[in-house]
Amino acid sequence: MSTHEERLNAYYERLKARHLGPLWNSIGSIMTKEPSPRVVPYLWKWDEVSAFVMESGELVTPDRGGERRVVFFSNPGAADLEPWGWGSLTQTLYAGIQLLLPGEKAPSHRHNQSAIRFIVQGSGAYTIVEGERVYMEEGDFLITPAGLWHDHVHPGDKPMLWLDCLDIPMLYQLGAMFFEHHPEFNQPVTLPDNYTTLRYSGSGLRPIQDHDNRYAPQAVFKWKQTKQALDNLSRLEPDAFDAYAVEYVNPATGQAAGNTIGAMMQKLPAGHHTKAHRHVHSAIYHVFAGEGYTVIGGVKFAWQKGDTFVIPNWVWHEHVNTGQADAYLFSTNDQPVMEVLHLEKTEAHPAGQQEVTGEFQP
Ligand code: GTQ
């Protein structure tokens, strides 16, 4: 080793010891040419996840302290981050399956993370959001805007299961989290049941008094209306990359209903195979109905009802319905954040579709 090299290496050691860094030999790794998320594509089968979730029903209750009975998805690429990968399924988003059993209550709290929910199974339970009981049924999409008190109650007679998605990893990265317990176990109900649904009807018509657009004025988007919208769209030409898809938006602004969290429901007709594209935002998919596969970065991820999979940033992907019936894919994403930061862009695959080079094995 030359004296120059020895001196340089010693210099790097001294820098490091003083918590300083040399940009000239780090720029390639701290400023990658393209998005290089630490999270990886992955898929969890419903049979396995739901068995773990139901088992948690025998082991724990949603008491104060634990707050919620949720088994969350921990991306293998982020697993080494403490604690529990900071709940990262993508760089910005957390997701998990929540279980509420008949007769159970989950305590009231609020936090500055935004949440959305997609009801996977059951009915009869309600969430109380800022004084309003919002009843939940299979296929419904709900928002729990940042800063609002919320708790869950299940007077029905069968287990309720739903998918939660929150921007927990993003708020962790931003160093901006707050979380607070309500002084009572459940907050008082101060509004008529399903108040925001009565006021909005999912119609795009807004009561004239509403000019506060900090969050969507509609707590729940009912499956019946979502399905109707997709049936109507299906009479038109499909989108090349997403077939028939609708986003859940704030009817007062046209922006994502979940503020920082985007969400959509898409329908793939039987046999449909989309074109491949990629975008900067990441997405979490939950199969609401049907069977097929998604090719992510050349790898085939086979799915069926209840499965959850993740599409990290800037990776090619396309969807295929291999079943006899329409497939419905719910998904949630960080597109609103990418857009507000002017980071979003999208690219069509030059060959239209990908060459399949492998099949996902968990
Ligand atoms: O239901 O309020 O999955 O606060 C994570 C945090 C659900 C909830 C989660 C939460 C909730």
Short mmCIF file of C-alpha atoms and ligand atoms in Angstrom, two decimals:
data_model
loop_
_atom_site.label_atom_id
_atom_site.label_comp_id
_atom_site.label_asym_id
_atom_site.label_seq_id
_atom_site.Cartn_x
_atom_site.Cartn_y
_atom_site.Cartn_z
CA MET A 1 0.00 0.00 0.00
CA SER A 2 1.27 3.42 -0.96
CA THR A 3 1.74 6.07 1.66
CA HIS A 4 -1.04 8.05 0.04
CA GLU A 5 -3.49 5.15 0.40
CA GLU A 6 -2.44 4.55 3.98
CA ARG A 7 -2.93 8.19 4.80
CA LEU A 8 -6.36 8.20 3.08
CA ASN A 9 -7.53 5.12 4.99
CA ALA A 10 -6.38 6.57 8.26
CA TYR A 11 -8.15 9.80 7.36
CA TYR A 12 -11.44 7.86 6.74
CA GLU A 13 -11.08 6.18 10.13
CA ARG A 14 -10.58 9.53 11.84
CA LEU A 15 -13.57 11.04 10.02
CA LYS A 16 -15.74 8.10 11.05
CA ALA A 17 -14.67 8.35 14.66
CA ARG A 18 -15.81 11.98 14.65
CA HIS A 19 -19.16 11.17 12.92
CA LEU A 20 -18.18 12.77 9.62
CA GLY A 21 -18.30 11.33 6.10
CA PRO A 22 -16.48 11.70 2.74
CA LEU A 23 -19.03 12.37 -0.02
CA TRP A 24 -16.61 11.51 -2.83
CA ASN A 25 -16.65 7.81 -2.15
CA SER A 26 -20.23 7.54 -0.86
CA ILE A 27 -22.21 9.46 -3.45
CA GLY A 28 -23.13 6.35 -5.45
CA SER A 29 -24.64 4.64 -2.43
CA ILE A 30 -26.36 7.64 -0.83
CA MET A 31 -27.67 8.98 -4.17
CA THR A 32 -28.74 5.98 -6.25
CA LYS A 33 -29.43 6.45 -9.97
CA GLU A 34 -32.93 5.03 -9.56
CA PRO A 35 -35.16 4.22 -6.58
CA SER A 36 -33.54 1.49 -4.55
CA PRO A 37 -35.97 0.73 -1.72
CA ARG A 38 -34.84 -1.65 1.02
CA VAL A 39 -38.27 -3.29 0.97
CA VAL A 40 -38.69 -6.26 -1.41
CA PRO A 41 -41.64 -7.79 -3.29
CA TYR A 42 -43.35 -10.39 -1.08
CA LEU A 43 -46.66 -12.23 -0.70
CA TRP A 44 -48.49 -13.64 2.32
CA LYS A 45 -51.15 -16.36 1.88
CA TRP A 46 -54.50 -15.77 3.56
CA ASP A 47 -54.66 -19.30 5.02
CA GLU A 48 -51.49 -18.71 6.97
CA VAL A 49 -52.11 -15.11 7.99
CA SER A 50 -55.73 -15.70 9.01
CA ALA A 51 -54.70 -18.75 11.08
CA PHE A 52 -52.19 -16.57 12.99
CA VAL A 53 -54.80 -13.84 13.39
CA MET A 54 -57.46 -16.26 14.71
CA GLU A 55 -54.88 -17.76 17.08
CA SER A 56 -54.19 -14.27 18.45
CA GLY A 57 -57.90 -14.22 19.33
CA GLU A 58 -57.19 -17.01 21.85
CA LEU A 59 -54.08 -15.36 23.22
CA VAL A 60 -54.75 -11.62 23.67
CA THR A 61 -57.58 -9.09 23.96
CA PRO A 62 -57.57 -5.51 22.68
CA ASP A 63 -56.99 -3.93 26.10
CA ARG A 64 -55.66 -0.50 26.98
CA GLY A 65 -51.89 -0.58 26.38
CA GLY A 66 -51.96 -3.17 23.59
CA GLU A 67 -54.81 -1.14 22.05
CA ARG A 68 -55.52 -3.32 19.00
CA ARG A 69 -55.33 -7.03 18.13
CA VAL A 70 -53.46 -6.83 14.84
CA VAL A 71 -50.93 -9.09 13.13
CA PHE A 72 -48.93 -6.85 10.83
CA PHE A 73 -46.87 -7.55 7.72
CA SER A 74 -43.14 -7.04 8.19
CA ASN A 75 -41.27 -6.69 4.90
CA PRO A 76 -38.26 -9.08 4.93
CA GLY A 77 -36.12 -6.26 3.47
CA ALA A 78 -36.77 -4.07 6.51
CA ALA A 79 -36.83 -6.80 9.15
CA ASP A 80 -33.49 -5.75 10.68
CA LEU A 81 -34.87 -2.32 11.63
CA GLU A 82 -35.83 -2.22 15.31
CA PRO A 83 -38.48 -2.59 16.61
CA TRP A 84 -40.19 -5.06 14.25
CA GLY A 85 -38.95 -3.28 11.11
CA TRP A 86 -40.89 -0.23 12.29
CA GLY A 87 -43.89 -1.97 10.79
CA SER A 88 -42.59 -1.28 7.30
CA LEU A 89 -44.39 -3.10 4.52
CA THR A 90 -43.20 -0.42 2.11
CA GLN A 91 -40.80 2.42 2.92
CA THR A 92 -43.73 4.59 4.04
CA LEU A 93 -46.62 2.24 4.81
CA TYR A 94 -47.58 -0.24 7.51
CA ALA A 95 -50.38 -2.79 7.05
CA GLY A 96 -51.89 -5.54 9.17
CA ILE A 97 -54.97 -7.68 9.74
CA GLN A 98 -57.10 -6.68 12.71
CA LEU A 99 -59.46 -9.05 14.55
CA LEU A 100 -62.39 -7.98 16.69
CA LEU A 101 -64.44 -10.79 18.22
CA PRO A 102 -68.16 -10.63 19.08
CA GLY A 103 -68.68 -8.61 22.25
CA GLU A 104 -65.24 -7.02 22.16
CA LYS A 105 -64.23 -3.37 22.35
CA ALA A 106 -60.95 -1.71 21.40
CA PRO A 107 -60.06 1.45 23.34
CA SER A 108 -60.23 5.01 22.03
CA HIS A 109 -57.04 6.77 20.99
CA ARG A 110 -55.78 9.27 18.45
CA HIS A 111 -52.49 9.76 16.65
CA ASN A 112 -51.05 11.84 13.85
CA GLN A 113 -50.59 8.80 11.62
CA SER A 114 -53.37 8.52 9.03
CA ALA A 115 -55.22 5.20 8.73
CA ILE A 116 -57.42 3.50 6.19
CA ARG A 117 -59.25 0.18 6.56
CA PHE A 118 -60.64 -2.36 4.14
CA ILE A 119 -63.20 -4.78 5.57
CA VAL A 120 -62.21 -8.33 4.67
CA GLN A 121 -64.76 -10.39 6.60
CA GLY A 122 -67.83 -9.93 8.78
CA SER A 123 -70.33 -7.25 9.65
CA GLY A 124 -72.06 -5.78 12.67
CA ALA A 125 -69.09 -4.02 14.21
CA TYR A 126 -68.67 -0.27 14.19
CA THR A 127 -65.79 2.09 14.64
CA ILE A 128 -66.47 5.33 16.51
CA VAL A 129 -64.66 8.17 14.74
CA GLU A 130 -64.85 11.56 16.44
CA GLY A 131 -68.31 10.91 17.90
CA GLU A 132 -69.81 8.99 14.96
CA ARG A 133 -70.55 5.26 14.92
CA VAL A 134 -69.58 4.00 11.47
CA TYR A 135 -70.89 0.48 10.78
CA MET A 136 -68.58 -1.79 8.79
CA GLU A 137 -69.39 -4.51 6.26
CA GLU A 138 -67.33 -6.72 3.93
CA GLY A 139 -65.89 -4.75 1.01
CA ASP A 140 -66.23 -1.33 2.70
CA PHE A 141 -63.36 1.15 2.70
CA LEU A 142 -62.99 3.45 5.70
CA ILE A 143 -60.80 6.36 6.63
CA THR A 144 -59.53 7.32 10.06
CA PRO A 145 -57.95 10.74 9.46
CA ALA A 146 -54.91 11.75 11.52
CA GLY A 147 -55.79 13.38 14.82
CA LEU A 148 -59.33 12.00 15.25
CA TRP A 149 -60.36 9.89 18.24
CA HIS A 150 -61.26 6.36 17.20
CA ASP A 151 -62.22 3.09 18.84
CA HIS A 152 -63.93 -0.11 17.74
CA VAL A 153 -66.93 -2.01 19.16
CA HIS A 154 -68.41 -5.33 18.04
CA PRO A 155 -71.99 -6.04 19.16
CA GLY A 156 -72.42 -8.68 16.37
CA ASP A 157 -72.04 -12.45 16.55
CA LYS A 158 -69.22 -13.40 14.15
CA PRO A 159 -65.52 -12.41 14.04
CA MET A 160 -64.70 -9.22 12.12
CA LEU A 161 -61.43 -9.08 10.16
CA TRP A 162 -60.08 -6.11 8.31
CA LEU A 163 -56.93 -4.77 6.71
CA ASP A 164 -55.43 -1.64 8.28
CA CYS A 165 -52.95 0.58 6.52
CA LEU A 166 -51.19 3.47 8.26
CA ASP A 167 -48.29 5.76 7.33
CA ILE A 168 -46.35 4.70 10.45
CA PRO A 169 -42.90 4.15 8.80
CA MET A 170 -43.15 7.54 7.07
CA LEU A 171 -43.90 9.38 10.30
CA TYR A 172 -41.09 7.44 11.96
CA GLN A 173 -38.65 8.60 9.24
CA LEU A 174 -39.90 12.15 9.59
CA GLY A 175 -39.47 12.00 13.37
CA ALA A 176 -42.97 13.40 13.71
CA MET A 177 -45.10 10.87 15.63
CA PHE A 178 -47.65 11.62 18.33
CA PHE A 179 -50.04 9.16 20.01
CA GLU A 180 -52.58 9.77 22.78
CA HIS A 181 -55.08 7.74 24.85
CA HIS A 182 -58.65 8.96 25.28
CA PRO A 183 -59.49 9.48 28.97
CA GLU A 184 -62.40 7.02 28.61
CA PHE A 185 -62.16 3.45 27.25
CA ASN A 186 -64.67 4.27 24.50
CA GLN A 187 -65.37 7.87 23.51
CA PRO A 188 -68.90 9.23 23.83
CA VAL A 189 -71.13 8.97 20.74
CA THR A 190 -72.26 12.52 19.93
CA LEU A 191 -73.64 12.17 16.38
CA PRO A 192 -76.36 10.09 14.69
CA ASP A 193 -75.12 6.65 13.52
CA ASN A 194 -73.50 6.70 10.05
CA TYR A 195 -73.78 10.51 10.14
CA THR A 196 -71.28 11.22 7.35
CA THR A 197 -72.83 8.57 5.08
CA LEU A 198 -76.24 10.18 5.58
CA ARG A 199 -74.79 13.56 4.67
CA TYR A 200 -72.78 12.46 1.59
CA SER A 201 -74.46 9.34 0.15
CA GLY A 202 -71.20 8.69 -1.75
CA SER A 203 -72.64 11.04 -4.36
CA GLY A 204 -70.13 13.82 -4.97
CA LEU A 205 -72.80 16.29 -3.81
CA ARG A 206 -71.84 18.15 -0.69
CA PRO A 207 -73.96 19.79 1.95
CA ILE A 208 -73.51 23.57 1.58
CA GLN A 209 -72.08 24.07 5.08
CA ASP A 210 -68.92 22.05 4.40
CA HIS A 211 -65.86 24.10 3.65
CA ASP A 212 -63.33 22.49 5.98
CA ASN A 213 -61.32 20.20 3.72
CA ARG A 214 -58.64 19.02 6.15
CA TYR A 215 -59.98 15.50 5.81
CA ALA A 216 -62.62 13.70 3.76
CA PRO A 217 -66.11 14.37 5.15
CA GLN A 218 -67.16 10.79 4.46
CA ALA A 219 -66.04 8.10 6.91
CA VAL A 220 -66.92 5.03 4.86
CA PHE A 221 -67.19 4.10 1.17
CA LYS A 222 -69.69 1.24 0.85
CA TRP A 223 -68.86 -1.83 -1.24
CA LYS A 224 -72.19 -1.66 -3.06
CA GLN A 225 -71.30 1.74 -4.53
CA THR A 226 -67.72 0.74 -5.33
CA LYS A 227 -68.96 -2.33 -7.18
CA GLN A 228 -71.56 -0.29 -9.08
CA ALA A 229 -68.88 2.20 -10.15
CA LEU A 230 -66.67 -0.64 -11.44
CA ASP A 231 -69.59 -2.31 -13.24
CA ASN A 232 -70.34 0.98 -15.00
CA LEU A 233 -66.68 1.52 -15.92
CA SER A 234 -66.51 -2.04 -17.29
CA ARG A 235 -68.78 -1.00 -20.14
CA LEU A 236 -65.95 1.24 -21.36
CA GLU A 237 -62.40 0.54 -22.53
CA PRO A 238 -60.09 -0.85 -19.81
CA ASP A 239 -57.02 1.04 -18.63
CA ALA A 240 -53.90 -0.59 -20.12
CA PHE A 241 -52.18 -1.13 -16.76
CA ASP A 242 -55.01 -1.44 -14.25
CA ALA A 243 -58.04 -2.64 -16.25
CA TYR A 244 -61.00 -1.09 -14.39
CA ALA A 245 -60.02 0.84 -11.30
CA VAL A 246 -61.44 3.55 -9.06
CA GLU A 247 -59.73 5.58 -6.37
CA TYR A 248 -61.33 6.45 -3.05
CA VAL A 249 -61.28 10.25 -2.97
CA ASN A 250 -62.42 13.09 -0.77
CA PRO A 251 -65.55 14.25 -2.63
CA ALA A 252 -64.90 17.84 -1.57
CA THR A 253 -61.40 18.05 -3.09
CA GLY A 254 -60.90 15.12 -5.46
CA GLN A 255 -57.75 14.26 -3.49
CA ALA A 256 -57.05 10.91 -1.80
CA ALA A 257 -59.67 10.16 0.87
CA GLY A 258 -56.88 8.97 3.16
CA ASN A 259 -54.84 12.19 2.72
CA THR A 260 -51.31 10.73 2.82
CA ILE A 261 -52.55 7.23 1.89
CA GLY A 262 -53.97 6.51 -1.55
CA ALA A 263 -56.34 3.59 -2.13
CA MET A 264 -58.18 1.98 -4.99
CA MET A 265 -60.31 -0.99 -5.99
CA GLN A 266 -59.70 -2.62 -9.33
CA LYS A 267 -61.55 -5.21 -11.34
CA LEU A 268 -59.81 -7.60 -13.72
CA PRO A 269 -62.25 -9.45 -15.97
CA ALA A 270 -61.75 -13.23 -16.37
CA GLY A 271 -58.64 -13.95 -18.44
CA HIS A 272 -57.52 -10.31 -18.46
CA HIS A 273 -53.76 -9.67 -18.66
CA THR A 274 -52.66 -6.03 -18.19
CA LYS A 275 -49.65 -4.30 -19.69
CA ALA A 276 -46.63 -3.77 -17.41
CA HIS A 277 -45.57 -0.44 -15.97
CA ARG A 278 -43.69 0.98 -13.02
CA HIS A 279 -44.07 4.06 -10.87
CA VAL A 280 -42.20 5.74 -8.06
CA HIS A 281 -44.92 5.11 -5.46
CA SER A 282 -45.20 1.77 -3.65
CA ALA A 283 -48.38 -0.28 -3.28
CA ILE A 284 -49.85 -2.92 -0.99
CA TYR A 285 -52.39 -5.26 -2.59
CA HIS A 286 -55.11 -7.29 -0.92
CA VAL A 287 -57.07 -9.79 -3.02
CA PHE A 288 -60.76 -9.24 -2.31
CA ALA A 289 -62.00 -11.83 -4.83
CA GLY A 290 -60.69 -14.09 -7.57
CA GLU A 291 -57.44 -15.78 -8.48
CA GLY A 292 -54.53 -14.99 -10.70
CA TYR A 293 -50.98 -13.72 -10.51
CA THR A 294 -48.97 -10.53 -10.63
CA VAL A 295 -45.56 -10.42 -12.25
CA ILE A 296 -43.33 -8.18 -10.13
CA GLY A 297 -39.82 -7.55 -11.42
CA GLY A 298 -40.05 -10.66 -13.63
CA VAL A 299 -41.19 -12.91 -10.77
CA LYS A 300 -44.64 -14.47 -10.75
CA PHE A 301 -46.61 -14.00 -7.52
CA ALA A 302 -49.68 -16.30 -7.61
CA TRP A 303 -52.63 -15.05 -5.57
CA GLN A 304 -56.13 -15.90 -4.46
CA LYS A 305 -58.76 -14.39 -2.18
CA GLY A 306 -57.34 -12.91 1.02
CA ASP A 307 -53.68 -12.84 -0.03
CA THR A 308 -51.61 -9.70 0.54
CA PHE A 309 -48.62 -8.71 -1.58
CA VAL A 310 -46.35 -5.72 -1.92
CA ILE A 311 -45.06 -3.83 -4.94
CA PRO A 312 -42.03 -1.76 -3.92
CA ASN A 313 -41.09 1.50 -5.66
CA TRP A 314 -40.13 1.59 -9.32
CA VAL A 315 -40.48 -2.11 -10.10
CA TRP A 316 -42.23 -3.44 -13.25
CA HIS A 317 -45.55 -5.13 -12.58
CA GLU A 318 -48.58 -6.49 -14.43
CA HIS A 319 -51.69 -8.37 -13.32
CA VAL A 320 -53.34 -11.50 -14.72
CA ASN A 321 -56.72 -12.99 -13.84
CA THR A 322 -56.49 -16.77 -14.38
CA GLY A 323 -59.95 -17.53 -12.97
CA GLN A 324 -63.41 -17.87 -14.52
CA ALA A 325 -64.85 -14.90 -12.60
CA ASP A 326 -63.95 -11.22 -12.23
CA ALA A 327 -61.08 -10.61 -9.81
CA TYR A 328 -61.21 -7.64 -7.41
CA LEU A 329 -57.96 -6.26 -6.06
CA PHE A 330 -57.95 -3.69 -3.28
CA SER A 331 -54.73 -1.70 -2.99
CA THR A 332 -53.30 1.11 -0.97
CA ASN A 333 -50.27 3.27 -1.79
CA ASP A 334 -48.10 6.30 -1.06
CA GLN A 335 -48.85 8.05 -4.34
CA PRO A 336 -50.34 11.15 -2.60
CA VAL A 337 -47.03 11.71 -0.78
CA MET A 338 -44.98 11.21 -3.95
CA GLU A 339 -47.23 13.66 -5.78
CA VAL A 340 -47.16 16.37 -3.17
CA LEU A 341 -43.34 16.14 -3.16
CA HIS A 342 -43.29 16.16 -6.99
CA LEU A 343 -41.52 12.77 -6.96
CA GLU A 344 -44.08 10.69 -8.82
CA LYS A 345 -43.51 9.44 -12.33
CA THR A 346 -44.59 6.41 -14.27
CA GLU A 347 -43.17 4.45 -17.20
CA ALA A 348 -44.70 1.86 -19.56
CA HIS A 349 -42.64 -1.31 -20.06
CA PRO A 350 -40.87 -1.02 -23.42
CA ALA A 351 -41.89 -4.56 -24.41
CA GLY A 352 -45.47 -4.22 -23.17
CA GLN A 353 -45.18 -7.17 -20.83
CA GLN A 354 -42.36 -8.76 -18.85
CA GLU A 355 -40.50 -11.95 -19.42
CA VAL A 356 -41.22 -14.26 -16.47
CA THR A 357 -37.94 -15.43 -14.97
CA GLY A 358 -39.10 -17.07 -11.76
CA GLU A 359 -41.89 -17.87 -9.35
CA PHE A 360 -42.18 -16.50 -5.82
CA GLN A 361 -41.46 -18.94 -2.96
CA PRO A 362 -42.00 -17.60 0.56
O1 GTQ B 1 -57.34 0.40 14.60
O2 GTQ B 1 -56.69 2.26 15.49
O3 GTQ B 1 -53.32 -1.66 12.69
O4 GTQ B 1 -54.14 2.60 15.96
C1 GTQ B 1 -52.43 0.08 14.00
C2 GTQ B 1 -52.66 1.16 14.84
C3 GTQ B 1 -54.79 -0.24 13.81
C4 GTQ B 1 -56.45 1.19 14.92
C5 GTQ B 1 -53.50 -0.61 13.49
C6 GTQ B 1 -53.95 1.54 15.14
C7 GTQ B 1 -55.03 0.83 14.63
#
